[in-house]
Short mmCIF file of C-alpha atoms in Angstrom, two decimals:
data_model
loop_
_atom_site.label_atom_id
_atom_site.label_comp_id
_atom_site.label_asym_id
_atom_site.label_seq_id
_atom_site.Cartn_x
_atom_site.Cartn_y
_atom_site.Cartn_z
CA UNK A 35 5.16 -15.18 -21.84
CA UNK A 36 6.69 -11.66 -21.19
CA UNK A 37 4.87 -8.70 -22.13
CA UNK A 38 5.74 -6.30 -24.71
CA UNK A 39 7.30 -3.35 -23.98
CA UNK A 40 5.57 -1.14 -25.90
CA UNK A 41 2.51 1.16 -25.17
CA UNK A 42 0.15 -1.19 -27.40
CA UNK A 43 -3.32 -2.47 -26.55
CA UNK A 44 -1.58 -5.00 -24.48
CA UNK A 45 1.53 -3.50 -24.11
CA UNK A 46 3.37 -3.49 -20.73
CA UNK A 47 3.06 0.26 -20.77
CA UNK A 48 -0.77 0.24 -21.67
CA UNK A 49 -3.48 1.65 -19.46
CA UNK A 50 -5.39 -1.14 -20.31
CA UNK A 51 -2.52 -3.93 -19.37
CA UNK A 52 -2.09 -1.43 -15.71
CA UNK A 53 -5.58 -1.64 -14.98
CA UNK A 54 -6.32 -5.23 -15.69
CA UNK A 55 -2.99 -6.09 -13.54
CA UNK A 56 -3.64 -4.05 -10.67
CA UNK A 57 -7.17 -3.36 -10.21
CA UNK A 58 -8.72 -6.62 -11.60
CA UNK A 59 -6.16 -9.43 -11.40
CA UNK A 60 -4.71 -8.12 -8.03
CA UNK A 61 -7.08 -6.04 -6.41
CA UNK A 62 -10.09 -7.57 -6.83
CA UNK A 63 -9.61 -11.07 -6.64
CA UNK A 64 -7.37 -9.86 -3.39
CA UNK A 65 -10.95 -8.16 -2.11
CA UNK A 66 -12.79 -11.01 -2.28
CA UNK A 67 -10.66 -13.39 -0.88
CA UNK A 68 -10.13 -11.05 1.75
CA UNK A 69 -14.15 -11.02 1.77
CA UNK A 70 -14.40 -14.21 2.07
CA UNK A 71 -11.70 -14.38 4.66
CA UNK A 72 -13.40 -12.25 6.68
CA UNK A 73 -17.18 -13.35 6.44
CA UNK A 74 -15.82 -16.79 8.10
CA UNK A 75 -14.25 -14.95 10.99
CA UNK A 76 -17.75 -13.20 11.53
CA UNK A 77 -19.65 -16.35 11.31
CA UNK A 78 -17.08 -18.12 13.74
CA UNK A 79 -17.68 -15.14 16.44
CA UNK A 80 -21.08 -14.00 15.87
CA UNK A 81 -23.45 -16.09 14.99
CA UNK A 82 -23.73 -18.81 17.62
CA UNK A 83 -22.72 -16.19 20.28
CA UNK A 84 -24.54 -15.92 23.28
CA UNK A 85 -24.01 -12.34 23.99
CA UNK A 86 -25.16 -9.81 21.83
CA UNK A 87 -23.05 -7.99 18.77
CA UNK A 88 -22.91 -4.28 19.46
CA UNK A 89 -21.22 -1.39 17.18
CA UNK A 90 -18.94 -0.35 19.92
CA UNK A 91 -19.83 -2.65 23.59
CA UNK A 92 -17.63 -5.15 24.39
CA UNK A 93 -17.22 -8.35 24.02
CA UNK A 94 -18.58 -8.50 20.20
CA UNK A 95 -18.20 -5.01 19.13
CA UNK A 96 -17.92 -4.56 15.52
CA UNK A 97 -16.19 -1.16 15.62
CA UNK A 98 -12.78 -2.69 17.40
CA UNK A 99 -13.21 -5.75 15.00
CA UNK A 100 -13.35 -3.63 11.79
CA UNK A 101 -10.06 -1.33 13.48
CA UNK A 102 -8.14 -4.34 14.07
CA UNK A 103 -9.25 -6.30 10.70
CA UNK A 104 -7.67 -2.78 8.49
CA UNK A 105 -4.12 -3.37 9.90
CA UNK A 106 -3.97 -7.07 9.92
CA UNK A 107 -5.81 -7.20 6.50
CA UNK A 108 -3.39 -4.81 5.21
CA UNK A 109 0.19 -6.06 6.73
CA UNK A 110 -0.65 -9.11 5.32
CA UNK A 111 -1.96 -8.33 2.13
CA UNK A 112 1.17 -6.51 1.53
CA UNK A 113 3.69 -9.20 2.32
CA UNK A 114 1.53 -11.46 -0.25
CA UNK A 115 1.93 -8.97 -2.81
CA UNK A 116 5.46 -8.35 -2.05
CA UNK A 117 5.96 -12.10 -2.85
CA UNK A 118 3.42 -12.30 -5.77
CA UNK A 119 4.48 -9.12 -7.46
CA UNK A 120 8.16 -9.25 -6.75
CA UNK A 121 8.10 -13.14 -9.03
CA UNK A 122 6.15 -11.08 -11.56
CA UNK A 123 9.27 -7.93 -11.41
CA UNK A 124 11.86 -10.73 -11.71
CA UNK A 125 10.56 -12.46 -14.52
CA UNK A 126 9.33 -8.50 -16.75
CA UNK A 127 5.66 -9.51 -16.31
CA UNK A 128 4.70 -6.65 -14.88
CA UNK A 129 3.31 -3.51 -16.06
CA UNK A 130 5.12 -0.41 -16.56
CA UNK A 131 3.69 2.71 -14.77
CA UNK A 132 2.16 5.18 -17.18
CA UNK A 133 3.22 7.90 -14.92
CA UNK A 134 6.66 9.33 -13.42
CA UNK A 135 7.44 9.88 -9.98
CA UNK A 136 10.99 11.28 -9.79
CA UNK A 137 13.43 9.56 -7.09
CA UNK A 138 14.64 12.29 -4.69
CA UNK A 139 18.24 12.67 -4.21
CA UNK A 140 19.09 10.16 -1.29
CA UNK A 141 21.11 12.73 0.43
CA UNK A 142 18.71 14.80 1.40
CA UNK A 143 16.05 12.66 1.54
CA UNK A 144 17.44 9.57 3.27
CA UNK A 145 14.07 8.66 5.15
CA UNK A 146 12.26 8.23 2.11
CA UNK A 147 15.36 5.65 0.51
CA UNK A 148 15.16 3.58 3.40
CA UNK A 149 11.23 3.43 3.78
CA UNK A 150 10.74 2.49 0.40
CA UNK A 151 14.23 0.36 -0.09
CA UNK A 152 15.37 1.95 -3.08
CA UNK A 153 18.24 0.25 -2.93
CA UNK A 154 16.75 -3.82 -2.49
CA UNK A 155 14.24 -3.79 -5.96
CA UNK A 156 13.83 -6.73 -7.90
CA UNK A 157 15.75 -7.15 -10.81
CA UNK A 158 17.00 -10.56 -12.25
CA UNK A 159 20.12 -12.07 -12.94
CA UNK A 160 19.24 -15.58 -13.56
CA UNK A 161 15.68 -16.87 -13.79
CA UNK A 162 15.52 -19.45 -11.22
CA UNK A 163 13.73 -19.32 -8.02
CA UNK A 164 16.69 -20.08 -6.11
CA UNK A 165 17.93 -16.23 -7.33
CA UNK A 166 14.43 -14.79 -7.04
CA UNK A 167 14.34 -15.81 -2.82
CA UNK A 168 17.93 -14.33 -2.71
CA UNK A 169 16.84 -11.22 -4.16
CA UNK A 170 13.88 -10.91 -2.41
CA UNK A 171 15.13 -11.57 1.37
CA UNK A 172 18.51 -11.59 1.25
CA UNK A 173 19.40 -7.61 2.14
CA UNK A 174 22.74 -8.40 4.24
CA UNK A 175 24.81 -11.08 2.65
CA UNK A 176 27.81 -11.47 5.69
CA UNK A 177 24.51 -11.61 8.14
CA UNK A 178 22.63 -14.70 9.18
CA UNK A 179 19.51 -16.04 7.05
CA UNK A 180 17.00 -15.18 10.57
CA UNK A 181 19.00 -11.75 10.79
CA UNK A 182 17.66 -10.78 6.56
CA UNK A 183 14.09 -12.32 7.32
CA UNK A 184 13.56 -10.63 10.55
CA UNK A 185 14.97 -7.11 8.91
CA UNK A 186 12.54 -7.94 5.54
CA UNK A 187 9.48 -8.41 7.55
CA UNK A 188 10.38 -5.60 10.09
CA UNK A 189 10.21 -3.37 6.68
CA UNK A 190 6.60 -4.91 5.69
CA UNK A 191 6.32 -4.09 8.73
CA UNK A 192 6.11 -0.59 8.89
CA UNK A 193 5.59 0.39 5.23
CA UNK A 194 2.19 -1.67 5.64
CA UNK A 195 1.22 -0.06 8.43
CA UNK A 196 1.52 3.54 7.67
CA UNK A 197 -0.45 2.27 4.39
CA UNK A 198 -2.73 0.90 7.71
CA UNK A 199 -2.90 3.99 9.15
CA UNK A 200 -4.14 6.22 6.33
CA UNK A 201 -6.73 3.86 4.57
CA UNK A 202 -8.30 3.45 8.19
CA UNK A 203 -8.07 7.09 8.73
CA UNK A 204 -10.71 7.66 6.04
CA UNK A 205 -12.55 4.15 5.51
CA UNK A 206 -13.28 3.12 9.03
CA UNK A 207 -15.22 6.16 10.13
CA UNK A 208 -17.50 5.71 6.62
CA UNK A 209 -18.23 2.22 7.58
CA UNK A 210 -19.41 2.66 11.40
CA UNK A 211 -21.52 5.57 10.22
CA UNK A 212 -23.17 2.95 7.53
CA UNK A 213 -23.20 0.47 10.53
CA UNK A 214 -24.79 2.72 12.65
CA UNK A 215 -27.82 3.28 10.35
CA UNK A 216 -28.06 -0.32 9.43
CA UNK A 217 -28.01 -1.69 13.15
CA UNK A 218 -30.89 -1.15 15.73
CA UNK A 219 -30.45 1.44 18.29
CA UNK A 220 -30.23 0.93 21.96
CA UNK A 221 -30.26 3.54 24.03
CA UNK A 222 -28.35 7.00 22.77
CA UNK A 223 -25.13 6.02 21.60
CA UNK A 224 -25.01 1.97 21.00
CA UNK A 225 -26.49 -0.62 18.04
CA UNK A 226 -27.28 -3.64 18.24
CA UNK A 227 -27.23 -6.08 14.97
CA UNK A 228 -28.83 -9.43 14.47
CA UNK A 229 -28.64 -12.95 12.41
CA UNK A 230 -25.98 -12.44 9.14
CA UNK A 231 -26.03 -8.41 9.38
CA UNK A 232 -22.21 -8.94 11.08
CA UNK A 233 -21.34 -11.38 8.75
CA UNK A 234 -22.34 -9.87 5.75
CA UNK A 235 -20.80 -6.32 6.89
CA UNK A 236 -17.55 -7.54 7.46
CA UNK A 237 -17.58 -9.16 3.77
CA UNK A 238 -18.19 -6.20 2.57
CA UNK A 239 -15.77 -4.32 4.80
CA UNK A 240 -12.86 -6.67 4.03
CA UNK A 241 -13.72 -6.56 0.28
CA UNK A 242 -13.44 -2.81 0.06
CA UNK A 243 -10.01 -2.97 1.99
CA UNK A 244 -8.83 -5.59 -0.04
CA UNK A 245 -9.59 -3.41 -3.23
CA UNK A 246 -7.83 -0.28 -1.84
CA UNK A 247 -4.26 -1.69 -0.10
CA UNK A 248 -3.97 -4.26 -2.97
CA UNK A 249 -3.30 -1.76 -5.68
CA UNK A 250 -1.52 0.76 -3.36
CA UNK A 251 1.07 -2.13 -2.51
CA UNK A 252 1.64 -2.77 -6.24
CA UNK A 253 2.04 0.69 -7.14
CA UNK A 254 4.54 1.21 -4.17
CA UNK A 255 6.07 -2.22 -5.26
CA UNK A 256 6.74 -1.05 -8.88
CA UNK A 257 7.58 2.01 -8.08
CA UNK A 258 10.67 0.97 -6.15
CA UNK A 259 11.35 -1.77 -8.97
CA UNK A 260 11.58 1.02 -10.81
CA UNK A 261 13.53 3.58 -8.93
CA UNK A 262 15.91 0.75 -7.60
CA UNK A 263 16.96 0.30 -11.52
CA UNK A 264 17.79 3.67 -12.18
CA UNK A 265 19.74 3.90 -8.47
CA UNK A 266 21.56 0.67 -10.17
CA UNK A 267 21.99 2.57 -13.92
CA UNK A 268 22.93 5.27 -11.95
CA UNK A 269 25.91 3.61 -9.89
CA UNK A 270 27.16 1.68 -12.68
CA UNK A 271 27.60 5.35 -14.86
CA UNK A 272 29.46 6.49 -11.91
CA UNK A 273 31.43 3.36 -11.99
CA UNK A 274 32.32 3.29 -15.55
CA UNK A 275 33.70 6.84 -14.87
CA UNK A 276 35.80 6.08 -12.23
CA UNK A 277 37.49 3.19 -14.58
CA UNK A 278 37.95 6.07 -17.13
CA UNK A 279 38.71 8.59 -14.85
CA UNK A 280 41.64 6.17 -13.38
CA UNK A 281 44.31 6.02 -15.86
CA UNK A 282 44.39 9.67 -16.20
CA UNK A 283 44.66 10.43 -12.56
CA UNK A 284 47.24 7.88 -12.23
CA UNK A 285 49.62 9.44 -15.68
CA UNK A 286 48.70 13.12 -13.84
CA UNK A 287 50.17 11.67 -10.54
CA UNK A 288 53.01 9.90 -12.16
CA UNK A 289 53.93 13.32 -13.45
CA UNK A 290 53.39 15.51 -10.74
CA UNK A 291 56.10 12.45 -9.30
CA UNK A 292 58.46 13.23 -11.48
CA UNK A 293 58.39 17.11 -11.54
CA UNK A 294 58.71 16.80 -8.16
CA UNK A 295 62.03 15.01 -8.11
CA UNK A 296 63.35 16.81 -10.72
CA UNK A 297 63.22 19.94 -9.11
CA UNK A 298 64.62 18.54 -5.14
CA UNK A 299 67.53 17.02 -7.32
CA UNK A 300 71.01 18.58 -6.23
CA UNK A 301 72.04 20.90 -9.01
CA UNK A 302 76.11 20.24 -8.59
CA UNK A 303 74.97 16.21 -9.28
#
C-alpha cells in the first residue's frame, strides 16, 4: 500500500509518518539487532577467556573493540539500508522529508555530486525486482556486472565511513569515560571488568550506534532520492528545450544559407 502524499496524520510528508519510519521502524529495531549482534560477539570473546578484559591492555581490550565495532557496525548498517530503503524509494513507500536541503550546482561543487551520487537515485520505471537490482547496482551499463558491484560498494564504502568517522569522533570517547567509571581500576591508567559487565556494555554500545547511523543513512538515502529527481526533472527541461530550440536554429541556419549565396552569386549571371 503506498502512502499518501499529503501532509496528513499519516501522510508521506507527516512528522509523524518520518519519525515512525526512521527512528522507530529503522533505527531502533536496527539498534537492537545491532545490540544483540554485538552482545554475542562479547560473550564469544570474553566470557570464557582466560586472560583478563581490560579498557585499553591487549589482548581483550574493550577500547580497540568498541573503535573497530563503530566502523564495521556502521559500513554495514549502511549497505543494509541502502538495500532496504532503496526497495522502499522504488516502490513511493517512503517518507518525504519535511525539510529542504537545496542541491548545489554540480559545477562548482562536483565533490559533493559524486559523494552523494546525485546522479544514481532510485526512481522506478517498472515495479519488478529485476528493475529495482538494475537501478540499484547497475551505475555503468557498457561495464562488466563485477566492474558496477565493486564501484557500488567502493561508494558504501566511503560515504559510510566518513559517517564512521564523525559518530566515533563524539560517541566513543563518552563511552570509555562511562567504561572507565564502571570497571575496576588497576594501577593509574587501566580497568579491569568482570563476569557480563563486557557483554552487557557492548549491547548497549552497539544499540546506541545502531540508533544514530541508521537514521543518518536514511536521511542521506532520501535525500539523494530526492535530489537525483530534480537532477532528472532538471535534464529532461533542458531536453525538451533543445527539441524546441531545434527547428528554429535549423530555419535561422537555412537562411543565413541562403543569404549567403545570394550575395557570392555573379551579378552579370
Amino acid at each position: 500500500m503506498v502512502k499518501s502524499e499529503g501532509s496528513g496524520l499519516l501522510g508521506r510528508s507527516s512528522l509523524l509518518f518520518n519519525f515512525c519510519y526512521i527512528f522507530l521502524a529503522h533505527g531502533v529495531v536496527s539498534g537492537i539487532i545491532s545490540g544483540g549482534i554485538e552482545f554475542a560477539i562479547a560473550y564469544g570473546m570474553y566470557y570464557h577467556s582466560s586472560k583478563p578484559v581490560y579498557l585499553w591492555g591487549f589482548p581483550n581490550t574493550l577500547s580497540g573493540d568498541c573503535a573497530l565495532t563503530v566502523f564495521i557496525q556502521v559500513g554495514v548498517t549502511w549497505v543494509c539500508e541502502e538495500l532496504i530503503v532503496g526497495w522502499d524509494c522504488f516502490q513511493s513507500k517512503t517518507p518525504l522529508l519535511p525539510f529542504e536541503i537545496e542541491l548545489p550546482d554540480e559545477a562548482s561543487h562536483g565533490l559533493f555530486w559524486r559523494l552523494f551520487e546525485v546522479k544514481h537515485g532510485i526512481a522506478k520505471d517498472e515495479l519488478s525486482l529485476r528493475s529495482y537490482v538494475r537501478k540499484q547496482f547497475i551505475r555503468y551499463p557498457s561495464r562488466s556486472r563485477c566492474f558496477n558491484l565493486f564501484s557500488w560498494l567502493l561508494h558504501k564504502f566511503v560515504i559510510s565511513m566518513i559517517a564512521a568517522a564523525m559518530i566515533w569522533f563524539w560517541v566513543w570517547p563518552v563511552t570509555m569515560g562511562v567504561m572507565a567509571g564502571v570497571g575496576t581500576r588497576v594501577g593509574s591508567h587501566e580497568y579491569k571488568f568482570h563476569g557480563w559487565a563486557p557483554q552487557i556494555m557492548k549491547l548497549i554500545f552497539g544499540f546506541v550506534i545502531g540508533l544514530m547511523c541508521t537514521p543518518l543513512a536514511i536521511i542521506v538515502i532520501l535525500l539523494r532520492d530526492k535530489w537525483f529527481l530534480e537532477y532528472k526533472k532538471s535534464a529532461q527541461t533542458g531536453s525538451q528545450e533543445d527539441e524546441k530550440r531545434a527547428p528554429t536554429d535549423a530555419i535561422e541556419n537555412s537562411s543565413g544559407d541562403f543569404h549567403t549565396d545570394s550575395t557570392n552569386q555573379d551579378p552579370s549571371a
